[in-house]
Coordinates of C-alpha atoms in Angstrom, one line a residue:
Chain X
A25 CA 0.0 0.4 0.3
Q26 CA 1.3 3.7 -1.0
S27 CA 0.5 6.9 1.0
V28 CA 1.2 10.3 1.7
T29 CA 1.9 12.4 4.4
Q30 CA 2.2 16.6 4.0
L31 CA 3.8 17.8 7.4
D32 CA 2.4 20.5 7.6
S33 CA -1.5 21.8 6.5
H34 CA -0.9 25.8 6.4
V35 CA 2.5 27.5 6.1
S36 CA 3.2 31.2 5.4
V37 CA 5.9 33.0 4.0
S38 CA 7.7 36.1 3.7
E39 CA 7.8 37.4 0.3
G40 CA 11.7 36.6 -1.4
T41 CA 12.5 34.3 1.8
P42 CA 12.5 30.2 1.2
V43 CA 9.8 28.4 1.0
L44 CA 10.0 24.1 2.1
L45 CA 6.8 22.4 1.7
R46 CA 7.5 18.9 3.4
C47 CA 6.5 15.6 2.6
N48 CA 6.9 11.6 3.3
Y49 CA 6.1 8.8 1.7
S50 CA 5.4 5.3 2.1
S51 CA 5.3 2.6 -0.7
S52 CA 5.5 -0.7 -0.9
Y53 CA 7.1 0.0 -4.5
S54 CA 9.8 2.4 -5.8
P55 CA 8.0 5.0 -6.3
S56 CA 7.0 7.6 -8.9
L57 CA 6.9 10.8 -6.5
F58 CA 4.9 14.2 -8.1
W59 CA 3.9 17.5 -6.7
Y60 CA 1.1 19.3 -8.7
V61 CA -0.2 22.8 -7.3
Q62 CA -3.8 24.0 -7.7
H63 CA -4.4 28.2 -8.2
P64 CA -8.3 29.2 -6.7
N65 CA -10.1 28.0 -9.5
K66 CA -8.1 26.4 -11.3
G67 CA -6.8 22.8 -11.8
L68 CA -4.2 20.9 -11.0
Q69 CA -1.3 21.2 -12.5
L70 CA 2.1 20.3 -12.7
L71 CA 5.2 21.5 -10.8
L72 CA 7.4 18.5 -11.1
K73 CA 8.5 14.7 -11.0
Y74 CA 10.8 11.3 -9.5
T75 CA 11.3 9.0 -11.9
S76 CA 13.9 7.0 -10.5
A77 CA 16.9 9.6 -12.4
A78 CA 18.0 12.1 -10.9
T79 CA 17.9 12.3 -6.7
L80 CA 17.0 16.4 -7.2
V81 CA 14.4 17.0 -9.3
K82 CA 14.1 21.4 -10.6
G83 CA 10.1 22.0 -11.4
I84 CA 8.6 25.1 -13.4
N85 CA 9.0 28.5 -11.4
G86 CA 12.2 27.6 -10.2
F87 CA 10.3 25.1 -7.7
E88 CA 12.9 21.5 -7.1
A89 CA 12.6 19.0 -5.4
E90 CA 14.9 15.7 -3.0
F91 CA 13.9 12.6 -3.2
K92 CA 15.9 10.8 -0.5
K93 CA 15.5 6.9 0.0
S94 CA 16.6 7.1 3.1
E95 CA 14.2 9.3 5.1
T96 CA 11.4 8.8 2.0
S97 CA 11.2 12.2 1.7
F98 CA 10.1 14.2 -1.4
H99 CA 10.4 17.3 0.4
L100 CA 9.3 21.0 -2.1
T101 CA 12.0 24.4 -2.0
K102 CA 11.8 27.4 -3.2
P103 CA 15.0 30.1 -3.1
S104 CA 13.0 32.9 -3.5
A105 CA 9.2 33.6 -2.3
H106 CA 6.8 35.3 -4.7
M107 CA 3.5 36.3 -4.4
S108 CA 2.2 34.6 -7.0
D109 CA 3.6 30.7 -5.7
A110 CA 0.3 31.4 -2.8
A111 CA -1.7 28.9 -3.4
E112 CA -2.8 24.8 -2.0
Y113 CA 1.0 22.1 -3.1
F114 CA -0.4 17.9 -3.8
C115 CA 2.4 14.9 -2.7
V116 CA 1.1 12.8 -4.9
V117 CA 3.3 8.9 -5.0
S118 CA 2.5 6.8 -8.0
P119 CA 4.2 3.6 -7.6
R120 CA 1.1 2.6 -10.0
R121 CA -1.5 4.6 -12.3
A122 CA -4.4 5.2 -9.5
L123 CA -2.3 8.6 -8.3
T124 CA -2.7 8.8 -4.4
F125 CA -2.7 12.5 -3.1
G126 CA -1.4 14.6 0.6
S127 CA -3.7 16.2 2.2
G128 CA -2.3 18.7 0.2
T129 CA -0.2 22.2 2.2
R130 CA -1.9 25.7 2.0
L131 CA 1.2 28.0 0.8
Q132 CA 0.6 31.7 2.3
V133 CA 3.0 34.5 0.5
Q134 CA 2.6 37.8 2.9
P135 CA 4.0 41.2 0.9
Chain Y
E28 CA -0.3 24.0 -25.1
P29 CA -2.7 21.3 -25.0
E30 CA -5.2 21.2 -22.3
V31 CA -7.4 18.6 -20.8
T32 CA -10.5 20.1 -21.2
Q33 CA -13.8 19.6 -18.4
T34 CA -17.8 21.0 -18.4
P35 CA -19.4 22.4 -17.4
S36 CA -17.2 23.6 -15.4
H37 CA -20.3 23.5 -11.7
Q38 CA -22.9 21.6 -12.3
V39 CA -26.7 21.4 -9.7
T40 CA -29.3 18.7 -9.5
Q41 CA -31.6 17.4 -8.0
M42 CA -31.0 13.9 -5.2
G43 CA -31.5 11.0 -7.1
Q44 CA -31.3 12.3 -10.1
E45 CA -28.5 11.4 -12.9
V46 CA -25.7 13.0 -13.6
I47 CA -22.7 13.3 -17.1
L48 CA -19.4 15.2 -16.6
R49 CA -17.9 15.4 -19.4
C50 CA -14.4 15.4 -20.2
V51 CA -11.8 16.0 -23.5
P52 CA -8.4 14.5 -22.6
I53 CA -5.3 15.6 -24.3
S54 CA -5.3 14.3 -28.1
N55 CA -2.2 12.0 -28.2
H56 CA -2.5 10.7 -24.9
L57 CA -4.2 6.9 -23.5
Y58 CA -4.9 7.1 -20.2
F59 CA -7.7 8.3 -18.4
Y60 CA -8.9 9.1 -15.4
W61 CA -11.6 10.4 -13.1
Y62 CA -10.3 11.9 -9.7
R63 CA -13.0 14.1 -6.7
Q64 CA -12.1 16.3 -3.6
I65 CA -14.9 16.3 -0.7
L66 CA -14.6 19.9 0.2
G67 CA -11.7 20.1 2.4
Q68 CA -10.4 17.1 2.1
K69 CA -8.2 15.2 0.0
V70 CA -8.4 13.9 -3.7
E71 CA -9.3 10.9 -4.4
F72 CA -8.8 8.2 -7.1
L73 CA -11.7 6.9 -8.9
V74 CA -11.5 5.3 -12.4
S75 CA -8.7 5.0 -14.9
F76 CA -9.1 3.7 -18.4
Y77 CA -7.3 2.8 -20.7
N78 CA -8.2 0.8 -24.3
N79 CA -11.3 1.3 -24.3
E80 CA -12.5 -0.5 -20.2
I81 CA -11.7 0.1 -17.5
S82 CA -8.3 -0.7 -15.5
E83 CA -8.7 -0.1 -12.3
K84 CA -11.1 0.9 -9.6
S85 CA -10.9 2.4 -6.3
E86 CA -13.9 1.4 -3.6
I87 CA -15.9 4.6 -4.7
F88 CA -16.7 3.5 -8.0
D89 CA -19.4 1.6 -6.7
D90 CA -22.3 0.7 -9.7
Q91 CA -23.6 4.2 -9.5
F92 CA -20.6 5.7 -11.5
S93 CA -19.7 4.4 -15.2
V94 CA -16.9 5.8 -17.7
E95 CA -17.4 5.9 -21.1
R96 CA -15.1 6.9 -24.5
P97 CA -18.6 7.9 -26.9
D98 CA -16.4 9.5 -29.3
G99 CA -12.5 9.1 -29.9
S100 CA -12.6 13.0 -28.0
N101 CA -15.1 12.5 -25.6
F102 CA -14.5 11.0 -22.0
T103 CA -17.7 10.3 -19.5
L104 CA -18.4 9.6 -15.8
K105 CA -22.3 8.9 -15.3
I106 CA -23.1 9.1 -12.3
R107 CA -27.4 7.6 -12.1
S108 CA -28.8 8.7 -9.5
T109 CA -26.7 11.0 -7.2
K110 CA -26.6 11.5 -3.1
L111 CA -26.3 14.4 -1.4
E112 CA -22.7 13.1 0.1
D113 CA -21.7 13.1 -4.4
S114 CA -21.0 16.6 -4.4
A115 CA -17.5 17.3 -4.8
M116 CA -15.1 18.6 -7.3
Y117 CA -15.1 15.7 -10.5
F118 CA -11.3 16.2 -12.0
C119 CA -10.8 14.3 -15.4
A120 CA -6.5 13.6 -16.1
S121 CA -5.3 11.8 -18.9
S122 CA -1.8 10.9 -19.7
E123 CA 0.8 9.3 -22.9
G124 CA 1.7 6.3 -21.1
G125 CA 0.7 4.0 -18.0
Y126 CA 3.5 5.7 -15.7
T127 CA 3.6 8.9 -17.2
E128 CA 2.5 12.6 -15.7
A129 CA -0.7 12.6 -16.0
F130 CA -2.5 16.5 -16.6
F131 CA -5.9 17.3 -15.0
G132 CA -8.6 20.0 -16.1
Q133 CA -9.6 22.5 -13.8
G134 CA -12.4 20.7 -12.7
T135 CA -16.8 20.3 -12.6
R136 CA -17.8 21.1 -8.8
L137 CA -20.5 19.0 -8.6
T138 CA -23.7 20.3 -5.9
V139 CA -26.5 17.9 -5.2
V140 CA -29.3 19.3 -3.7

């Protein structure tokens, strides 16, 4: 069985400061891992994916995530937050075709 | 850029009525999915569809639900007799391969009254 735990339901940062959104996973298989973002009244947009190539994955809009097998983590980071980053972020695991979503982290960016 | 489109964006229906949610996946994609998100809860997998048949479904996807690809472009989710607890945002997604990333539509908000 697979599961995803997003360790923070809300994260608030100031514009220009680093962002860290934490995700731990468990999977019986070697998983694919994703981060999706959902802006208000919009669909789910893929930010980045890990599929067993490089452990440090770069995504869109300056986000990146590092796969750490020993810690079963896949945390999302960005060096400098922008106001437009305010959204809901979902960590997702996929050992098979069906995606298993985390409960989401709402990122607030203060001016 | 190709995208998944869903219609309608919002549907209100009376309890017990049938509802059909429509999706147009990305044209060269072969795998299609429905997910739902009840307000305040996680996004949950409902069903995946490949080669004109269901390839995987969750325990949520009971006999009240069905999916169909009626032509070469549309992918539909039918709920036969809606219940209040079916109120949710329903997302359609498609992917090129079975283990490649899924691209999501903007969702249909279903409200059952």
